Short mmCIF file of C-alpha atoms in Angstrom, two decimals:
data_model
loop_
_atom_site.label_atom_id
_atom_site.label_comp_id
_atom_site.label_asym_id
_atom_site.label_seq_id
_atom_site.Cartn_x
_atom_site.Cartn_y
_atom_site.Cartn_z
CA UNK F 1 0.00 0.00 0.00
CA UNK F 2 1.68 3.36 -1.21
CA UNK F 3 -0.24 6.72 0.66
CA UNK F 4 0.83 10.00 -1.43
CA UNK F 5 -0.15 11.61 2.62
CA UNK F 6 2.17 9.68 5.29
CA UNK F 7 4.32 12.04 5.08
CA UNK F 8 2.67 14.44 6.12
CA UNK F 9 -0.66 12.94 8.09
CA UNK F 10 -0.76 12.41 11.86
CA UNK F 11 -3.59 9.14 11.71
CA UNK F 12 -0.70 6.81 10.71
CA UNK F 13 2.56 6.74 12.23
CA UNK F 14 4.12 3.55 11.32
CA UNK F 15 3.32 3.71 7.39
CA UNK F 16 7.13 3.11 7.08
CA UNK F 17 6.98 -0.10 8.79
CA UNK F 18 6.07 -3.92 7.82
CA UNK F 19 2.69 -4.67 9.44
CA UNK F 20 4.33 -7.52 10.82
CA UNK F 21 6.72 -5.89 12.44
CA UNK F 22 4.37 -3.81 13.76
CA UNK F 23 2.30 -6.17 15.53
CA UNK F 24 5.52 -7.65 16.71
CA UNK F 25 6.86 -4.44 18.71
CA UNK F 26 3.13 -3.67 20.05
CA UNK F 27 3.31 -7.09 21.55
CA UNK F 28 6.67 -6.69 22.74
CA UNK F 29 6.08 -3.15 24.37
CA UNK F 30 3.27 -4.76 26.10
CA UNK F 31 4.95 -7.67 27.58
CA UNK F 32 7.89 -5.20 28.79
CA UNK F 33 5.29 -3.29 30.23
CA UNK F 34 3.00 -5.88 31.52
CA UNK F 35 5.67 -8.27 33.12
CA UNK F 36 7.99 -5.31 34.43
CA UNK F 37 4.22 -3.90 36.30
CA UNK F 38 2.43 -7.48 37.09
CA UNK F 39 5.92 -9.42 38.30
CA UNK F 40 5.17 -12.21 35.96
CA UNK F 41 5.62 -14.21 32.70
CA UNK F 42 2.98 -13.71 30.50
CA UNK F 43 1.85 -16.17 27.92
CA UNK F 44 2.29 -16.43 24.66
CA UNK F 45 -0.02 -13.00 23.11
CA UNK F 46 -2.07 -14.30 20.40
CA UNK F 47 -2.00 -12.01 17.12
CA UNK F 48 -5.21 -11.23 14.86
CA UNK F 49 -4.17 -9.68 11.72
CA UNK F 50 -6.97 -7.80 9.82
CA UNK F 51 -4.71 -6.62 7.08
CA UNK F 52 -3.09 -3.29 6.57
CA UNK F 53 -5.74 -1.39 5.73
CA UNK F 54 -9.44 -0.67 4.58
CA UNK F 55 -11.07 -1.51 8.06
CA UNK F 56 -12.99 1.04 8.90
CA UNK F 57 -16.43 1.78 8.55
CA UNK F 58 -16.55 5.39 10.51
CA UNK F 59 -14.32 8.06 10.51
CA UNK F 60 -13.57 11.00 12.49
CA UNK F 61 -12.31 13.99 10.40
CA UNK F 62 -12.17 17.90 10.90
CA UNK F 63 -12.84 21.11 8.73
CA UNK F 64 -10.69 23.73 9.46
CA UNK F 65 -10.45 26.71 6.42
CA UNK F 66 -11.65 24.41 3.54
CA UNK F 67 -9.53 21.30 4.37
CA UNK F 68 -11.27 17.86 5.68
CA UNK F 69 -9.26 15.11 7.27
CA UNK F 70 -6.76 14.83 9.97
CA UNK F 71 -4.28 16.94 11.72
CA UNK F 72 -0.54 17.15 10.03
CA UNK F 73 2.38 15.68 11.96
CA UNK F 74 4.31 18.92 12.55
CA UNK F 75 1.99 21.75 12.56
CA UNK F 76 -1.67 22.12 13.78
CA UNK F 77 -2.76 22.73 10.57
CA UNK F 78 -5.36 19.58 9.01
CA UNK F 79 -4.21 17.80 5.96
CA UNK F 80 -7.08 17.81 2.85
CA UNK F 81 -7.57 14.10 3.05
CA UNK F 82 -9.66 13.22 -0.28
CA UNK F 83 -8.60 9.69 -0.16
CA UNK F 84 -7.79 7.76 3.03
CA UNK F 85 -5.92 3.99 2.79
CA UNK F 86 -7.39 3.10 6.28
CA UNK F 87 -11.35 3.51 5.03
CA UNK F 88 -13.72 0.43 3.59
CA UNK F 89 -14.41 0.88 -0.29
CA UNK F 90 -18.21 1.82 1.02
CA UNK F 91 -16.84 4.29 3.42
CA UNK F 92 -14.36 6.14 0.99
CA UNK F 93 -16.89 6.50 -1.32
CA UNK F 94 -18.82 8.38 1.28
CA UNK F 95 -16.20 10.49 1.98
CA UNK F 96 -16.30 11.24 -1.46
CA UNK F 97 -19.80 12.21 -2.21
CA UNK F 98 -19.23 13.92 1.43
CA UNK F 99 -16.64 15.93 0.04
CA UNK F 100 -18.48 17.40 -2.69
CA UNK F 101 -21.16 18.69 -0.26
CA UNK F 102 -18.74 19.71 2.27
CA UNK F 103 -20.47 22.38 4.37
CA UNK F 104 -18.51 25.96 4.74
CA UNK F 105 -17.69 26.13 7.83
CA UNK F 106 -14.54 27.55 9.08
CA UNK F 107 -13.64 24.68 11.67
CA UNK F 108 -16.11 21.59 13.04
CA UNK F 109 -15.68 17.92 13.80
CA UNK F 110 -17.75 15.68 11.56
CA UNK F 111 -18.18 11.75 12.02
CA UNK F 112 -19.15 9.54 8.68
CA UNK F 113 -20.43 6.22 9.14
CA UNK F 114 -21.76 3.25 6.76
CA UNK F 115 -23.92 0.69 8.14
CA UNK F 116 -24.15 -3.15 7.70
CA UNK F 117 -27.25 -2.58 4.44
CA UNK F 118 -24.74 0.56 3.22
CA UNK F 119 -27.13 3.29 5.78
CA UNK F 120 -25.14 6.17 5.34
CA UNK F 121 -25.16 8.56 8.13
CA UNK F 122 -23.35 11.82 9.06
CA UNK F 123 -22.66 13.59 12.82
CA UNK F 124 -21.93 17.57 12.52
CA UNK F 125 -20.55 18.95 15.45
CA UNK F 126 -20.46 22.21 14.78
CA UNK F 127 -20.67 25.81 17.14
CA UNK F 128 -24.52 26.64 17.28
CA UNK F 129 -23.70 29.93 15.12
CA UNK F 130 -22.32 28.08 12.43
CA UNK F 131 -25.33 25.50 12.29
CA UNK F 132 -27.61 28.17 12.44
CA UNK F 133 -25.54 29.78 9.26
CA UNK F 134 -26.03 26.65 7.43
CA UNK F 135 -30.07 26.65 7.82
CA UNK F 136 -29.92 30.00 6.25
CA UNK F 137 -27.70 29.37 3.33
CA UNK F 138 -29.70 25.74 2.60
CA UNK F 139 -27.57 24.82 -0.11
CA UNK F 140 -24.92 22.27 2.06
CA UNK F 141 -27.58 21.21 4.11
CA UNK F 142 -30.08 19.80 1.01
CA UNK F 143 -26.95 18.21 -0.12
CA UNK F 144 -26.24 16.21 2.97
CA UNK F 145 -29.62 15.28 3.58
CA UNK F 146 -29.39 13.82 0.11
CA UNK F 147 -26.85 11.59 1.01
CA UNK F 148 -28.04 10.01 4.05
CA UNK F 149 -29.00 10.24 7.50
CA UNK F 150 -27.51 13.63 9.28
CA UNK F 151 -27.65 13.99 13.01
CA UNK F 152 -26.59 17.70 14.61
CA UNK F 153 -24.94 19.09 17.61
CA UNK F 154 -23.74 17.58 21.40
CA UNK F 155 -28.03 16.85 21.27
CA UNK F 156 -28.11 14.79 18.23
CA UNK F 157 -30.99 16.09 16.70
CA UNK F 158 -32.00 14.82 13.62
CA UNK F 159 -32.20 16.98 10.44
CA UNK F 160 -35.57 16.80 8.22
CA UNK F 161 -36.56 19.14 5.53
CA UNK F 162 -40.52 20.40 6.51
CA UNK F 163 -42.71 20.52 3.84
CA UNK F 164 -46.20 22.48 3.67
CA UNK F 165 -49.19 19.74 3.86
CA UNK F 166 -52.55 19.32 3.57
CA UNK F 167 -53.15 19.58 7.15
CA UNK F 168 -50.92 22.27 7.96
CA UNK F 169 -50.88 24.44 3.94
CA UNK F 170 -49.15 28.05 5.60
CA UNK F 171 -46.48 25.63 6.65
CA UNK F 172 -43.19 27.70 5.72
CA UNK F 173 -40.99 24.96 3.78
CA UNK F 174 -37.91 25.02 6.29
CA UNK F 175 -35.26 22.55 7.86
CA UNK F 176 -35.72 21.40 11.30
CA UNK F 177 -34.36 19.78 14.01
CA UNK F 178 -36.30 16.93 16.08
CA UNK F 179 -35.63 14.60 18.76
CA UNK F 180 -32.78 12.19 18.41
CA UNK F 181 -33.51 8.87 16.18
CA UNK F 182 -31.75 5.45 16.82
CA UNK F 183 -30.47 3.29 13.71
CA UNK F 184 -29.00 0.15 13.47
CA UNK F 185 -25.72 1.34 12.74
CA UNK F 186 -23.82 -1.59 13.58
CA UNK F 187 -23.68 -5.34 14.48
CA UNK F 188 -23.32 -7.75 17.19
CA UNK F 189 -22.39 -10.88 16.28
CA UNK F 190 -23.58 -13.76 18.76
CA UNK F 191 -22.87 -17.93 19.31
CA UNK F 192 -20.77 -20.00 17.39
CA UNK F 193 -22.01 -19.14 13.87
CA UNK F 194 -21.71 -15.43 14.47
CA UNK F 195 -25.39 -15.10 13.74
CA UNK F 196 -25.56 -11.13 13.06
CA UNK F 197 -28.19 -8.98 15.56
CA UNK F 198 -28.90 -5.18 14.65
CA UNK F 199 -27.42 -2.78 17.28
CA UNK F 200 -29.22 0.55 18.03
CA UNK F 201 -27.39 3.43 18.20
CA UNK F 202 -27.00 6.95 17.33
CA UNK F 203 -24.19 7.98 13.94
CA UNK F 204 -22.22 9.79 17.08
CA UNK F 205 -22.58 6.78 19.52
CA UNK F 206 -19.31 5.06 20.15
CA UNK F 207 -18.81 1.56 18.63
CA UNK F 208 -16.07 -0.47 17.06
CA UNK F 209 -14.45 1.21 14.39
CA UNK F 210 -15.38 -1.29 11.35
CA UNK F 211 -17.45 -4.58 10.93
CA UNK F 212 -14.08 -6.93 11.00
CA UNK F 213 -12.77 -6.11 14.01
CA UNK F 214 -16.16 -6.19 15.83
CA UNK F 215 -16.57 -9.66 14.17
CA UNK F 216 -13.27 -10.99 15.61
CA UNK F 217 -13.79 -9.41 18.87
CA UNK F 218 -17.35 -11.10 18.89
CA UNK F 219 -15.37 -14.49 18.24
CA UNK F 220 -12.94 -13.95 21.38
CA UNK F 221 -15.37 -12.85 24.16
CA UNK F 222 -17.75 -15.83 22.30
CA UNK F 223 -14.61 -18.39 23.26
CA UNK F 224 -13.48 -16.94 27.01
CA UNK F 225 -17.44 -17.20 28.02
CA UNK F 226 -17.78 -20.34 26.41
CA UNK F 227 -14.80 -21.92 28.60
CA UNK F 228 -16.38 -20.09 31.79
CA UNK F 229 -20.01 -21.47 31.35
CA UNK F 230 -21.08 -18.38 33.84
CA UNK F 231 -24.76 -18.08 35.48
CA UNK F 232 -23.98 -14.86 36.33
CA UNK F 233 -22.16 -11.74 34.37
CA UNK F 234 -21.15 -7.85 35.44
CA UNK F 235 -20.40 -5.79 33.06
CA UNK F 236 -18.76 -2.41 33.14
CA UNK F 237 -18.84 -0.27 30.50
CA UNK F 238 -21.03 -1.89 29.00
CA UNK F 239 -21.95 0.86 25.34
CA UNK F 240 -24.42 0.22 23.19
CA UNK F 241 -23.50 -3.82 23.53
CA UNK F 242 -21.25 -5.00 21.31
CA UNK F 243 -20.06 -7.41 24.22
CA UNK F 244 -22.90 -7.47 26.26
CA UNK F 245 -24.88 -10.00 23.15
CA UNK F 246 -22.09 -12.05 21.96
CA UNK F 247 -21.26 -12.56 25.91
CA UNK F 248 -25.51 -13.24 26.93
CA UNK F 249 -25.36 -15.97 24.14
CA UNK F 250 -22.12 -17.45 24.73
CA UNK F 251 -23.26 -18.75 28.00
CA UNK F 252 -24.65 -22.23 28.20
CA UNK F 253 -27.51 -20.81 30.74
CA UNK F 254 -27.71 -17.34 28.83
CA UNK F 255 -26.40 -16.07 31.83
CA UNK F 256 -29.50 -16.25 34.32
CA UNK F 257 -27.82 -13.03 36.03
CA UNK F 258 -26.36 -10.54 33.48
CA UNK F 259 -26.34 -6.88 35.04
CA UNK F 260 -24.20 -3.74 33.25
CA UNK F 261 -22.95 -0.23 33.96
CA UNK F 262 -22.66 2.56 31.67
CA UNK F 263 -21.94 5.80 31.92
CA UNK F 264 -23.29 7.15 28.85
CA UNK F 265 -27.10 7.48 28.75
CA UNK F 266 -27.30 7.66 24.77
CA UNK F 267 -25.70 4.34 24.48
CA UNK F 268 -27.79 2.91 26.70
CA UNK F 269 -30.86 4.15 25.03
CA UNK F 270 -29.30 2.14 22.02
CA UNK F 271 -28.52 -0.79 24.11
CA UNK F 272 -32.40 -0.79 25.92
CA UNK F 273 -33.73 -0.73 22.29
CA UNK F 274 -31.55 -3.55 21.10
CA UNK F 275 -32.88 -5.72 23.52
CA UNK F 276 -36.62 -4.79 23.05
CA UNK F 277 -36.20 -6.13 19.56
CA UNK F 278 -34.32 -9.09 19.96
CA UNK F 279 -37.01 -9.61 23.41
CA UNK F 280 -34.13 -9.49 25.61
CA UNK F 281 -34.94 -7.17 28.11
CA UNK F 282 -35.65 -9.24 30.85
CA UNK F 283 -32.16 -10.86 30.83
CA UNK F 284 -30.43 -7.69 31.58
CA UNK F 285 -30.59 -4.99 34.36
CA UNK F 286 -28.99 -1.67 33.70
CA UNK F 287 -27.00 0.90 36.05
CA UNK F 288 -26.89 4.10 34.58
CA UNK F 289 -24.63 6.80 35.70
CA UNK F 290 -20.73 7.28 35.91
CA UNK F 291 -20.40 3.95 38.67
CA UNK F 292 -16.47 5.51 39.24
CA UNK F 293 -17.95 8.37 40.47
CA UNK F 294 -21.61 8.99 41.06
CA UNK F 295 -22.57 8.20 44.20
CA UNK F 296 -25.75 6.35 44.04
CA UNK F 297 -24.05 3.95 41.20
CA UNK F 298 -21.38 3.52 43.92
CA UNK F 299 -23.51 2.04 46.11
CA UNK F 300 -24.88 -0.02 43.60
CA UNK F 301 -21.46 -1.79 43.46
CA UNK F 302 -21.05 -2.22 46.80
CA UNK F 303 -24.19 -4.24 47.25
CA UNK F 304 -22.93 -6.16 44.84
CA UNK F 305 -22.48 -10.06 45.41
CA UNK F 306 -19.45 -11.45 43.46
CA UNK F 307 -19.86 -12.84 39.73
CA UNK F 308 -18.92 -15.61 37.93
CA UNK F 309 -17.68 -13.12 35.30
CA UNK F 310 -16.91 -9.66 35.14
CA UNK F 311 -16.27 -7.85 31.96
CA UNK F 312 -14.44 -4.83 31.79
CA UNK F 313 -14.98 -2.43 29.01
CA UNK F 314 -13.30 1.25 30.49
CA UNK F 315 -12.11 4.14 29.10
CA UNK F 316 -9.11 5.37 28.80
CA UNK F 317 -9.01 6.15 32.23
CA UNK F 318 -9.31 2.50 33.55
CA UNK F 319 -11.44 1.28 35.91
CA UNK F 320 -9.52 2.23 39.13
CA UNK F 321 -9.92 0.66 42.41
CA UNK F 322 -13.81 1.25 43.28
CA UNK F 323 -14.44 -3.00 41.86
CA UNK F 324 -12.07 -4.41 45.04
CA UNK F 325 -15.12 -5.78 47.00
CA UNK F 326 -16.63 -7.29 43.91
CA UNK F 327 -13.13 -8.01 42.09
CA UNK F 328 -12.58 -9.73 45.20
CA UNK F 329 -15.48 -12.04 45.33
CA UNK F 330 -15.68 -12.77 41.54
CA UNK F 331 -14.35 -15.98 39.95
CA UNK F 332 -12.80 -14.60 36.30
CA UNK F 333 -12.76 -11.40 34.44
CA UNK F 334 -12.07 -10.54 30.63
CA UNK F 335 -10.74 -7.25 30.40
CA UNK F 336 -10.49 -5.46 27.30
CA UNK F 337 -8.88 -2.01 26.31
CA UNK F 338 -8.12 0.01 22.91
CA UNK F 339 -5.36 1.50 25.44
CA UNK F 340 -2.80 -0.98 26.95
CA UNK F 341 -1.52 1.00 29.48
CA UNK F 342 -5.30 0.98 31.21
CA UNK F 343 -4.87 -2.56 31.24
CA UNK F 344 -0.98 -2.79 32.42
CA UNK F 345 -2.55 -0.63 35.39
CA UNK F 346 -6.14 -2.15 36.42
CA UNK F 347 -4.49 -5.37 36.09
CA UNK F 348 -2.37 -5.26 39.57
CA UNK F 349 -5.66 -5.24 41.14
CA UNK F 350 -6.84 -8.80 39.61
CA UNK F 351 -3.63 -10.18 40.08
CA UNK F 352 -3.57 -8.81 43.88
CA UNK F 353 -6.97 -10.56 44.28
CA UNK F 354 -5.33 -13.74 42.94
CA UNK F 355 -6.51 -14.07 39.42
CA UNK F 356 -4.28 -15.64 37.12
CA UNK F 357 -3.75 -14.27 33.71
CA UNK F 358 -4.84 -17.50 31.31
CA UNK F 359 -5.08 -15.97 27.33
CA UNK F 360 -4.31 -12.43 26.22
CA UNK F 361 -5.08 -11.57 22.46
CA UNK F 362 -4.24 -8.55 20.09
CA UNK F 363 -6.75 -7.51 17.57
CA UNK F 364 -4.71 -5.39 15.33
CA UNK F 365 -7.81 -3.36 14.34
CA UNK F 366 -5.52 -0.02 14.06
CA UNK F 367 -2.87 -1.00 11.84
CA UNK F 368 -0.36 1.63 10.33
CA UNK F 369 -0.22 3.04 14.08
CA UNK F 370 0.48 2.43 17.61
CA UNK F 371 -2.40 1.19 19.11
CA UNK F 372 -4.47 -2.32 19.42
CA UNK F 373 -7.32 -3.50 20.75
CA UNK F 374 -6.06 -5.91 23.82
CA UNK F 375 -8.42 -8.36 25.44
CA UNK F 376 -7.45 -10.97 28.54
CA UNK F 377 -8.60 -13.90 30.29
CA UNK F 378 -8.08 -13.72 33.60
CA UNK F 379 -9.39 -16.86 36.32
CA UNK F 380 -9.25 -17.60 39.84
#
């Protein structure tokens, strides 16, 4: 693969380097890290390969003064980014027709995203001045809403174009925001045969970045659950559930106690309508609220009894010490983290509580960069 922009662009920082090399000093930084921290020898880190490119079915790009893409590696400028190596075939050519509509804004974050049946959606973030600026001019607006779905501002309204009716004729023709609208804009992908289940969710709701790398996570948490057989599941940070299905079928018993945290109350509205659909809701009890922090969800964790599982899902930020009574009293954990130093750190705890670190796995969903998505067994 040959990119006229790594030169230049800030998304990939190992362009120069042999994917397989790649993987091979991620996995070796971890292990120095890991075994230096934990005071052991860790096994043998399993590598998933999804190729060098093409795996992503969102992106994440800014417009700053006419230019769309990413931020350049020495300056704070953002490199015009009409073509990017790391996008699907569906998603580039979104990023095309997006291109041509691009709306003139001097500087706004903007998420693309293609779904599983090729839904196209779009996330402007802009300042409320220029979105207001863009209802007046019309023109960029009626050329995004021709190309998909297009979801606004830190509320996610939804864009529609008003016509006059029938029932209402002095109607003024006019774009409008209303209440948010959950798609299926990704997959979960449950039991042995990766049967595929729509996930709800909003274009600006966090998820996997692309459809392979949620299918080979699917696979791993599908195995660890499998060889735990548990009746009973926590799960922390738990999104819009691309771990919480794949884990809830994986279970021999469907898991007659599976209860989750989450932080984020749009991904849980996702996650709630998910299991409406797939008649689910029963299974699962949800704790909403930031349970690091929020006291109410604290207490909620305290009362806890211990699990046969616990899944961690956290943010970059980890999930810190509040678990030790439950940690404590819970038979095995699979931890997983886009950020391997979260894991390096949260890990002392389960190893303090005498867990024992059985299988640890590297999805190499980022290629061309530093990063991985890490994911470990841990047992009692």
């Amino acid at each position: 693969m040959t990119c006229e922009y790594s030169d230049v662009c800030s998304g990939c920082s190992l362009w120069q380097t042999a994917l397989q090399q790649q993987q091979k000093e991620k996995v070796e930084l971890f292990k120095t890290q890991a075994e230096k921290k934990w005071q052991i020898t860790l096994p043998e880190v399993k590598i998933h390969s999804l190729g060098p490119g093409g795996l992503r079915d969102r992106l994440d790009f800014t417009i700053e003064n006419g230019s769309f893409g990413l931020q350049h590696k020495t300056s704070s400028q953002i490199v015009d980014l009409p073509v990017c190596l790391q996008l699907s075939p569906p998603l580039q050519k979104f990023l095309e027709d997006f291109r041509s509509a691009l709306p003139p804004v001097k500087k706004g974050s903007v998420r693309l995203r293609v779904g599983p049946n090729g839904e196209r959606g779009v996330w402007l973030d802009f300042a409320n001045k220029d979105i207001q600026m863009l209802f007046e001019e019309k023109t960029a607006l009626t050329k995004l809403l021709a190309l998909g779905f297009v979801e606004i501002g830190q509320r996610r309204k939804k864009l529609i174009w008003s016509e006059s009716s029938s029932e209402a004729p002095a109607e003024i023709p006019r774009f409008r925001l209303v209440d948010p609208e959950l798609q299926t804009w990704t997959s979960a992908y449950v039991g042995p045969q990766q049967k595929e289940l729509d996930l709800y969710s909003y274009v600006s709701s966090f998820s996997q970045t692309g459809t392979q790398a949620n299918k080979k996570i699917a696979e791993i948490i599908t195995s660890y659950v499998s060889q735990i057989n548990p009746n009973s599941i926590y799960e922390f940070g738990a999104g819009i559930g691309t771990l919480t299905l794949p884990a809830l079928f994986a279970s021999a018993t469907q898991a007659a106690k599976y209860t989750v945290f989450e932080n984020d109350e749009l991904s849980l509205q996702g996650l709630k309508k998910t299991l409406e659909q797939c008649d689910l809701a029963p299974r699962i009890q949800i704790n909403a609220g930031d349970f690091q922090k929020e006291k109410i969800v604290s207490q909620a964790v305290q009362t806890l009894e211990g699990a046969d599982l616990l899944i961690l899902n956290p943010p970059r930020s980890g999930v810190g010490d509040f678990l030790v009574p439950t940690v404590e009293a819970s038979h095995a954990a699979i931890y997983m983290s886009c950020f391997a130093q979260s894991l390096i750190e949260d890990a002392k705890l389960l190893i303090a509580m005498g867990f024992k670190l059985k299988q640890v796995e590297l999805v190499d969903q980022f290629p061309q960069t530093s990063h991985g998505e890490w994911l470990a067994l841990w047992e009692k």
